[in-house]
PDB file of C-alpha atoms in Angstrom:
ATOM      1  CA  MET T   1       0.000   0.000   0.000  1.00 86.00           C
ATOM      2  CA  ASN T   2       1.360   3.401  -0.998  1.00 94.00           C
ATOM      3  CA  ARG T   3       2.058   6.233   1.475  1.00 97.00           C
ATOM      4  CA  PRO T   4      -0.997   8.046   2.856  1.00 98.00           C
ATOM      5  CA  VAL T   5      -2.237  11.293   1.340  1.00 98.00           C
ATOM      6  CA  LEU T   6      -3.185  13.828   4.016  1.00 98.00           C
ATOM      7  CA  TYR T   7      -5.460  16.836   3.472  1.00 98.00           C
ATOM      8  CA  THR T   8      -5.678  19.309   6.337  1.00 98.00           C
ATOM      9  CA  ASP T   9      -7.784  22.309   7.168  1.00 98.00           C
ATOM     10  CA  PHE T  10      -6.151  25.098   9.196  1.00 98.00           C
ATOM     11  CA  ASP T  11      -8.693  26.930  11.371  1.00 97.00           C
ATOM     12  CA  GLY T  12      -9.979  24.648  14.100  1.00 96.00           C
ATOM     13  CA  VAL T  13      -7.513  21.882  13.235  1.00 98.00           C
ATOM     14  CA  LEU T  14      -3.988  23.290  13.511  1.00 98.00           C
ATOM     15  CA  ASN T  15      -5.066  26.814  14.464  1.00 97.00           C
ATOM     16  CA  ALA T  16      -7.082  26.409  17.672  1.00 97.00           C
ATOM     17  CA  PHE T  17      -9.656  28.811  19.135  1.00 95.00           C
ATOM     18  CA  PRO T  18      -9.493  28.449  22.937  1.00 94.00           C
ATOM     19  CA  ASP T  19     -11.970  30.287  25.131  1.00 91.00           C
ATOM     20  CA  LYS T  20     -10.671  33.795  25.831  1.00 90.00           C
ATOM     21  CA  GLU T  21     -11.034  33.257  29.566  1.00 90.00           C
ATOM     22  CA  ILE T  22      -8.966  30.072  29.325  1.00 89.00           C
ATOM     23  CA  GLN T  23      -6.260  31.735  27.260  1.00 89.00           C
ATOM     24  CA  ASP T  24      -6.118  34.758  29.542  1.00 88.00           C
ATOM     25  CA  ASN T  25      -5.426  32.429  32.464  1.00 87.00           C
ATOM     26  CA  GLY T  26      -2.551  30.549  30.865  1.00 87.00           C
ATOM     27  CA  GLY T  27      -4.197  28.287  28.297  1.00 87.00           C
ATOM     28  CA  VAL T  28      -3.952  24.502  28.061  1.00 92.00           C
ATOM     29  CA  GLY T  29      -2.736  22.912  31.272  1.00 86.00           C
ATOM     30  CA  HIS T  30      -3.604  25.916  33.451  1.00 89.00           C
ATOM     31  CA  THR T  31      -7.092  25.042  34.664  1.00 86.00           C
ATOM     32  CA  GLN T  32      -6.647  24.911  38.439  1.00 86.00           C
ATOM     33  CA  TRP T  33      -8.796  28.030  38.816  1.00 90.00           C
ATOM     34  CA  LEU T  34     -11.857  26.353  37.280  1.00 87.00           C
ATOM     35  CA  ASP T  35     -14.676  24.884  39.382  1.00 89.00           C
ATOM     36  CA  ASP T  36     -14.598  21.112  39.755  1.00 79.00           C
ATOM     37  CA  ASN T  37     -17.773  20.743  37.693  1.00 85.00           C
ATOM     38  CA  ASP T  38     -16.530  22.939  34.820  1.00 87.00           C
ATOM     39  CA  SER T  39     -16.183  20.723  31.722  1.00 87.00           C
ATOM     40  CA  ARG T  40     -13.405  22.958  30.414  1.00 89.00           C
ATOM     41  CA  ALA T  41     -11.024  21.541  33.005  1.00 88.00           C
ATOM     42  CA  GLN T  42     -10.979  18.222  31.152  1.00 90.00           C
ATOM     43  CA  LEU T  43     -11.107  19.738  27.668  1.00 92.00           C
ATOM     44  CA  TYR T  44      -8.070  21.968  28.259  1.00 93.00           C
ATOM     45  CA  SER T  45      -6.055  19.455  30.269  1.00 92.00           C
ATOM     46  CA  THR T  46      -2.682  18.399  28.875  1.00 94.00           C
ATOM     47  CA  GLU T  47      -3.984  14.827  28.864  1.00 95.00           C
ATOM     48  CA  ARG T  48      -6.455  15.821  26.169  1.00 95.00           C
ATOM     49  CA  ALA T  49      -5.029  18.848  24.401  1.00 96.00           C
ATOM     50  CA  PHE T  50      -1.656  19.911  23.066  1.00 97.00           C
ATOM     51  CA  VAL T  51      -0.152  23.063  24.528  1.00 97.00           C
ATOM     52  CA  LEU T  52      -0.400  25.848  21.945  1.00 96.00           C
ATOM     53  CA  THR T  53       3.293  26.698  21.879  1.00 96.00           C
ATOM     54  CA  GLY T  54       2.972  28.794  18.728  1.00 97.00           C
ATOM     55  CA  ASP T  55       1.327  32.212  19.062  1.00 96.00           C
ATOM     56  CA  ASP T  56       1.472  34.949  16.440  1.00 97.00           C
ATOM     57  CA  ILE T  57      -0.549  37.582  14.612  1.00 97.00           C
ATOM     58  CA  VAL T  58      -0.556  37.526  10.819  1.00 96.00           C
ATOM     59  CA  ARG T  59      -1.711  40.114   8.337  1.00 94.00           C
ATOM     60  CA  THR T  60      -3.751  39.241   5.253  1.00 92.00           C
ATOM     61  CA  PRO T  61      -5.605  41.457   2.761  1.00 90.00           C
ATOM     62  CA  CYS T  62      -8.711  40.610   4.806  1.00 86.00           C
ATOM     63  CA  GLY T  63      -7.267  41.834   8.100  1.00 92.00           C
ATOM     64  CA  TYR T  64      -5.187  40.685  11.066  1.00 94.00           C
ATOM     65  CA  TYR T  65      -5.615  37.231  12.592  1.00 95.00           C
ATOM     66  CA  ARG T  66      -4.344  35.692  15.813  1.00 95.00           C
ATOM     67  CA  ILE T  67      -2.887  32.230  15.228  1.00 97.00           C
ATOM     68  CA  ARG T  68      -2.336  29.685  18.011  1.00 96.00           C
ATOM     69  CA  TRP T  69      -0.974  26.233  17.197  1.00 98.00           C
ATOM     70  CA  SER T  70       1.000  23.284  18.497  1.00 98.00           C
ATOM     71  CA  ARG T  71       4.564  23.408  17.199  1.00 98.00           C
ATOM     72  CA  ASN T  72       4.812  19.717  18.073  1.00 97.00           C
ATOM     73  CA  ILE T  73       2.100  18.726  15.584  1.00 98.00           C
ATOM     74  CA  ALA T  74       3.259  21.149  12.879  1.00 98.00           C
ATOM     75  CA  GLN T  75       6.873  20.022  13.088  1.00 98.00           C
ATOM     76  CA  THR T  76       5.977  16.334  13.094  1.00 98.00           C
ATOM     77  CA  LEU T  77       3.744  16.692  10.041  1.00 98.00           C
ATOM     78  CA  HIS T  78       6.536  18.533   8.231  1.00 98.00           C
ATOM     79  CA  ARG T  79       9.034  15.834   9.153  1.00 98.00           C
ATOM     80  CA  LEU T  80       6.717  13.086   7.934  1.00 98.00           C
ATOM     81  CA  ALA T  81       6.225  14.894   4.630  1.00 98.00           C
ATOM     82  CA  SER T  82       9.941  15.682   4.261  1.00 98.00           C
ATOM     83  CA  GLU T  83      10.885  12.044   4.848  1.00 98.00           C
ATOM     84  CA  GLY T  84       8.310  10.811   2.343  1.00 97.00           C
ATOM     85  CA  ASP T  85       6.033   9.090   4.868  1.00 98.00           C
ATOM     86  CA  ILE T  86       3.013  11.143   3.774  1.00 98.00           C
ATOM     87  CA  GLU T  87       1.920  13.426   0.972  1.00 98.00           C
ATOM     88  CA  LEU T  88       0.791  16.585   2.802  1.00 98.00           C
ATOM     89  CA  ASN T  89      -1.743  19.002   1.310  1.00 98.00           C
ATOM     90  CA  TRP T  90      -3.487  22.109   2.578  1.00 98.00           C
ATOM     91  CA  LEU T  91      -7.275  22.021   2.115  1.00 98.00           C
ATOM     92  CA  THR T  92      -8.314  25.283   3.718  1.00 97.00           C
ATOM     93  CA  THR T  93      -9.995  28.596   3.014  1.00 96.00           C
ATOM     94  CA  TRP T  94      -6.537  30.068   3.609  1.00 97.00           C
ATOM     95  CA  GLN T  95      -5.757  28.682   0.141  1.00 97.00           C
ATOM     96  CA  PRO T  96      -4.504  32.018  -1.331  1.00 96.00           C
ATOM     97  CA  TYR T  97      -2.136  32.541   1.616  1.00 96.00           C
ATOM     98  CA  CYS T  98      -0.781  29.074   2.408  1.00 97.00           C
ATOM     99  CA  SER T  99       2.616  29.444   0.743  1.00 96.00           C
ATOM    100  CA  ARG T 100       3.040  33.141   1.635  1.00 95.00           C
ATOM    101  CA  ILE T 101       1.792  33.122   5.234  1.00 97.00           C
ATOM    102  CA  LEU T 102       1.050  29.707   6.721  1.00 98.00           C
ATOM    103  CA  ASP T 103       4.092  27.800   5.453  1.00 98.00           C
ATOM    104  CA  PRO T 104       6.630  30.334   6.801  1.00 97.00           C
ATOM    105  CA  LEU T 105       4.664  30.573  10.052  1.00 97.00           C
ATOM    106  CA  LEU T 106       4.702  26.808  10.662  1.00 98.00           C
ATOM    107  CA  GLY T 107       8.155  26.173   9.217  1.00 97.00           C
ATOM    108  CA  TRP T 108       6.730  24.308   6.224  1.00 98.00           C
ATOM    109  CA  ASP T 109       8.087  24.285   2.679  1.00 97.00           C
ATOM    110  CA  PRO T 110       5.698  24.886  -0.262  1.00 96.00           C
ATOM    111  CA  HIS T 111       7.875  22.542  -2.319  1.00 96.00           C
ATOM    112  CA  ILE T 112       7.018  19.763   0.150  1.00 97.00           C
ATOM    113  CA  GLU T 113       3.613  20.742   1.519  1.00 98.00           C
ATOM    114  CA  HIS T 114       1.228  21.489  -1.332  1.00 98.00           C
ATOM    115  CA  THR T 115      -1.953  23.548  -1.491  1.00 98.00           C
ATOM    116  CA  ALA T 116      -5.106  22.059  -2.991  1.00 97.00           C
ATOM    117  CA  ILE T 117      -6.801  24.598  -5.276  1.00 97.00           C
ATOM    118  CA  TRP T 118     -10.430  23.923  -4.515  1.00 96.00           C
ATOM    119  CA  TYR T 119     -12.244  27.268  -4.820  1.00 96.00           C
ATOM    120  CA  ASP T 120     -11.992  30.545  -6.731  1.00 93.00           C
ATOM    121  CA  PRO T 121     -10.720  33.189  -4.265  1.00 90.00           C
ATOM    122  CA  ILE T 122     -12.272  35.978  -6.363  1.00 90.00           C
ATOM    123  CA  SER T 123     -15.771  34.657  -7.077  1.00 92.00           C
ATOM    124  CA  TYR T 124     -15.776  32.148  -4.170  1.00 86.00           C
ATOM    125  CA  GLU T 125     -17.141  29.565  -6.592  1.00 92.00           C
ATOM    126  CA  ARG T 126     -17.003  26.028  -5.062  1.00 91.00           C
ATOM    127  CA  ARG T 127     -16.176  27.418  -1.602  1.00 89.00           C
ATOM    128  CA  TYR T 128     -19.068  25.486  -0.066  1.00 86.00           C
ATOM    129  CA  THR T 129     -18.585  22.276  -2.045  1.00 91.00           C
ATOM    130  CA  GLY T 130     -14.952  22.188  -3.105  1.00 95.00           C
ATOM    131  CA  LYS T 131     -13.418  20.476  -0.092  1.00 97.00           C
ATOM    132  CA  LEU T 132     -15.562  17.359  -0.324  1.00 96.00           C
ATOM    133  CA  SER T 133     -15.198  17.335  -4.116  1.00 97.00           C
ATOM    134  CA  THR T 134     -11.409  17.416  -3.751  1.00 98.00           C
ATOM    135  CA  VAL T 135     -11.404  14.423  -1.411  1.00 98.00           C
ATOM    136  CA  PHE T 136     -13.912  12.654  -3.680  1.00 97.00           C
ATOM    137  CA  SER T 137     -11.630  13.135  -6.664  1.00 97.00           C
ATOM    138  CA  ARG T 138      -8.609  11.771  -4.828  1.00 98.00           C
ATOM    139  CA  VAL T 139     -10.461   8.692  -3.577  1.00 98.00           C
ATOM    140  CA  ARG T 140     -11.719   8.004  -7.092  1.00 97.00           C
ATOM    141  CA  PHE T 141      -8.216   8.467  -8.513  1.00 97.00           C
ATOM    142  CA  GLU T 142      -6.675   6.098  -5.986  1.00 97.00           C
ATOM    143  CA  ALA T 143      -9.287   3.490  -6.881  1.00 96.00           C
ATOM    144  CA  THR T 144      -7.765   3.336 -10.378  1.00 97.00           C
ATOM    145  CA  GLN T 145      -4.213   2.742  -9.119  1.00 97.00           C
ATOM    146  CA  ALA T 146      -2.466  -0.596  -8.772  1.00 96.00           C
ATOM    147  CA  ASP T 147      -0.938   0.620  -5.496  1.00 96.00           C
ATOM    148  CA  PRO T 148      -3.521   3.009  -4.042  1.00 97.00           C
ATOM    149  CA  SER T 149      -2.766   5.545  -1.340  1.00 98.00           C
ATOM    150  CA  PRO T 150      -4.856   5.728   1.839  1.00 98.00           C
ATOM    151  CA  VAL T 151      -6.430   9.152   2.406  1.00 98.00           C
ATOM    152  CA  ILE T 152      -6.561  11.231   5.599  1.00 98.00           C
ATOM    153  CA  TRP T 153      -8.841  14.270   5.841  1.00 98.00           C
ATOM    154  CA  LEU T 154      -8.673  16.610   8.847  1.00 98.00           C
ATOM    155  CA  ASP T 155     -11.452  19.207   9.128  1.00 98.00           C
ATOM    156  CA  ASP T 156     -13.377  20.480  12.136  1.00 96.00           C
ATOM    157  CA  GLU T 157     -16.496  21.376  10.144  1.00 94.00           C
ATOM    158  CA  GLU T 158     -16.755  19.146   7.071  1.00 96.00           C
ATOM    159  CA  CYS T 159     -15.736  15.741   8.438  1.00 97.00           C
ATOM    160  CA  TYR T 160     -19.142  14.509   9.603  1.00 95.00           C
ATOM    161  CA  GLU T 161     -21.346  11.457   9.086  1.00 96.00           C
ATOM    162  CA  THR T 162     -23.120  12.568   5.906  1.00 96.00           C
ATOM    163  CA  ALA T 163     -19.815  13.308   4.173  1.00 96.00           C
ATOM    164  CA  ALA T 164     -18.455   9.980   5.426  1.00 97.00           C
ATOM    165  CA  ASP T 165     -21.445   8.142   3.969  1.00 97.00           C
ATOM    166  CA  ARG T 166     -20.880   9.772   0.586  1.00 97.00           C
ATOM    167  CA  ILE T 167     -17.200   8.814   0.565  1.00 97.00           C
ATOM    168  CA  ARG T 168     -18.025   5.293   1.754  1.00 97.00           C
ATOM    169  CA  ALA T 169     -20.421   4.956  -1.200  1.00 97.00           C
ATOM    170  CA  LEU T 170     -17.405   5.299  -3.508  1.00 96.00           C
ATOM    171  CA  SER T 171     -16.081   1.964  -2.174  1.00 96.00           C
ATOM    172  CA  PRO T 172     -12.534   3.246  -1.553  1.00 97.00           C
ATOM    173  CA  LYS T 173      -9.805   0.860  -2.632  1.00 97.00           C
ATOM    174  CA  ALA T 174      -7.554   2.015   0.235  1.00 98.00           C
ATOM    175  CA  PRO T 175      -8.637   3.032   3.766  1.00 98.00           C
ATOM    176  CA  VAL T 176      -9.902   6.566   4.404  1.00 98.00           C
ATOM    177  CA  LEU T 177      -9.567   8.331   7.775  1.00 98.00           C
ATOM    178  CA  MET T 178     -11.682  11.405   8.523  1.00 98.00           C
ATOM    179  CA  VAL T 179     -10.885  13.359  11.706  1.00 98.00           C
ATOM    180  CA  ARG T 180     -13.063  16.143  13.117  1.00 98.00           C
ATOM    181  CA  PRO T 181     -11.390  18.020  16.008  1.00 98.00           C
ATOM    182  CA  ASP T 182     -12.954  20.331  18.554  1.00 96.00           C
ATOM    183  CA  ALA T 183     -11.946  23.773  17.244  1.00 96.00           C
ATOM    184  CA  ARG T 184     -11.225  25.027  20.751  1.00 95.00           C
ATOM    185  CA  ILE T 185      -8.206  22.730  21.075  1.00 97.00           C
ATOM    186  CA  GLY T 186      -7.567  21.584  17.505  1.00 97.00           C
ATOM    187  CA  ILE T 187      -6.327  18.021  17.013  1.00 98.00           C
ATOM    188  CA  SER T 188      -6.524  16.276  20.378  1.00 98.00           C
ATOM    189  CA  ARG T 189      -3.852  13.949  21.703  1.00 98.00           C
ATOM    190  CA  ARG T 190      -6.222  10.994  21.251  1.00 98.00           C
ATOM    191  CA  GLN T 191      -6.883  11.939  17.620  1.00 98.00           C
ATOM    192  CA  TRP T 192      -3.176  12.477  17.006  1.00 98.00           C
ATOM    193  CA  ARG T 193      -2.501   8.908  18.140  1.00 98.00           C
ATOM    194  CA  ILE T 194      -5.108   7.646  15.667  1.00 98.00           C
ATOM    195  CA  ILE T 195      -3.568   9.687  12.840  1.00 98.00           C
ATOM    196  CA  GLN T 196      -0.070   8.405  13.604  1.00 98.00           C
ATOM    197  CA  LYS T 197      -1.268   4.803  13.764  1.00 98.00           C
ATOM    198  CA  PHE T 198      -3.067   5.222  10.427  1.00 98.00           C
ATOM    199  CA  ILE T 199       0.089   6.617   8.835  1.00 98.00           C
ATOM    200  CA  ARG T 200       2.135   3.658  10.105  1.00 97.00           C
ATOM    201  CA  LYS T 201      -0.383   0.878   9.488  1.00 97.00           C
ATOM    202  CA  PRO T 202      -3.307   2.004   7.305  1.00 98.00           C
ATOM    203  CA  GLU T 203      -4.028  -1.603   6.344  1.00 97.00           C
ATOM    204  CA  THR T 204      -5.256  -2.254   9.899  1.00 97.00           C
ATOM    205  CA  PHE T 205      -8.112   0.243   9.450  1.00 98.00           C
ATOM    206  CA  PRO T 206     -11.512  -0.435   7.844  1.00 97.00           C
ATOM    207  CA  GLU T 207     -12.626   1.040   4.533  1.00 97.00           C
ATOM    208  CA  LEU T 208     -13.604   4.316   6.213  1.00 98.00           C
ATOM    209  CA  THR T 209     -13.083   5.639   9.730  1.00 98.00           C
ATOM    210  CA  LEU T 210     -14.698   8.839  11.025  1.00 98.00           C
ATOM    211  CA  ASP T 211     -13.418  10.152  14.348  1.00 98.00           C
ATOM    212  CA  GLU T 212     -15.209  13.128  15.903  1.00 97.00           C
ATOM    213  CA  GLU T 213     -13.963  14.622  19.151  1.00 96.00           C
ATOM    214  CA  PRO T 214     -16.894  14.032  21.548  1.00 94.00           C
ATOM    215  CA  THR T 215     -17.061  17.632  22.772  1.00 92.00           C
ATOM    216  CA  ILE T 216     -17.855  19.131  19.352  1.00 87.00           C
ATOM    217  CA  ARG T 217     -21.541  18.387  19.917  1.00 76.00           C
ATOM    218  CA  LYS T 218     -21.511  20.909  22.756  1.00 71.00           C
ATOM    219  CA  TYR T 219     -19.739  23.604  20.801  1.00 67.00           C
ATOM    220  CA  PRO T 220     -21.343  25.730  18.046  1.00 63.00           C
ATOM    221  CA  GLY T 221     -18.206  26.175  15.939  1.00 66.00           C
ATOM    222  CA  HIS T 222     -15.859  29.046  15.285  1.00 65.00           C
ATOM    223  CA  LEU T 223     -15.351  32.159  13.218  1.00 58.00           C
ATOM    224  CA  GLY T 224     -12.132  31.580  11.327  1.00 58.00           C
ATOM    225  CA  PHE T 225     -10.682  33.165   8.208  1.00 58.00           C
TER     226      PHE T 225
END
């Protein structure tokens, strides 16, 4: 089985949106001040979430944005792509700014990490359908290959059961892993273990796996770029 192909969103996946009150009090791992019955104590514990060691403000033509991410995850993904263990692709609304802003910010290389062109940044055509269509196209392509690549898709908004059912209906020839993080913490430690296992041994996974962080049901989403 060929190396996995990974598509990743940015906002809510690598770029987390912690509660302002949590961040103002030290962020992940600093929850001693919370009441015992406050569910955020578990959500923002270091057992569940990565510490957001990266913190910066970037400027785009649309305005300024605060970015908070785990350098651990970003660096490991870059290493895996650099060493040829995965094919790494951006699949994000930051599409016009991946190589100019996100890659330098995370220490990625646009010659190694590629950007999927899935919507028109001027007309916004396909912005609401292009992500799923891109993954569809790759799964269909891999089905025609003698040595198909497994596919990983990380997205906090579009990796849900209906999308999984539609991909499953394609009868993928290699396993597909869909991961939906809680945008407040991004990829959780539990989800990161699943991703790493899939990269090492995709053949041990079923045709399609959808993993949703349990707390997303209690959270309305985020306002990203």
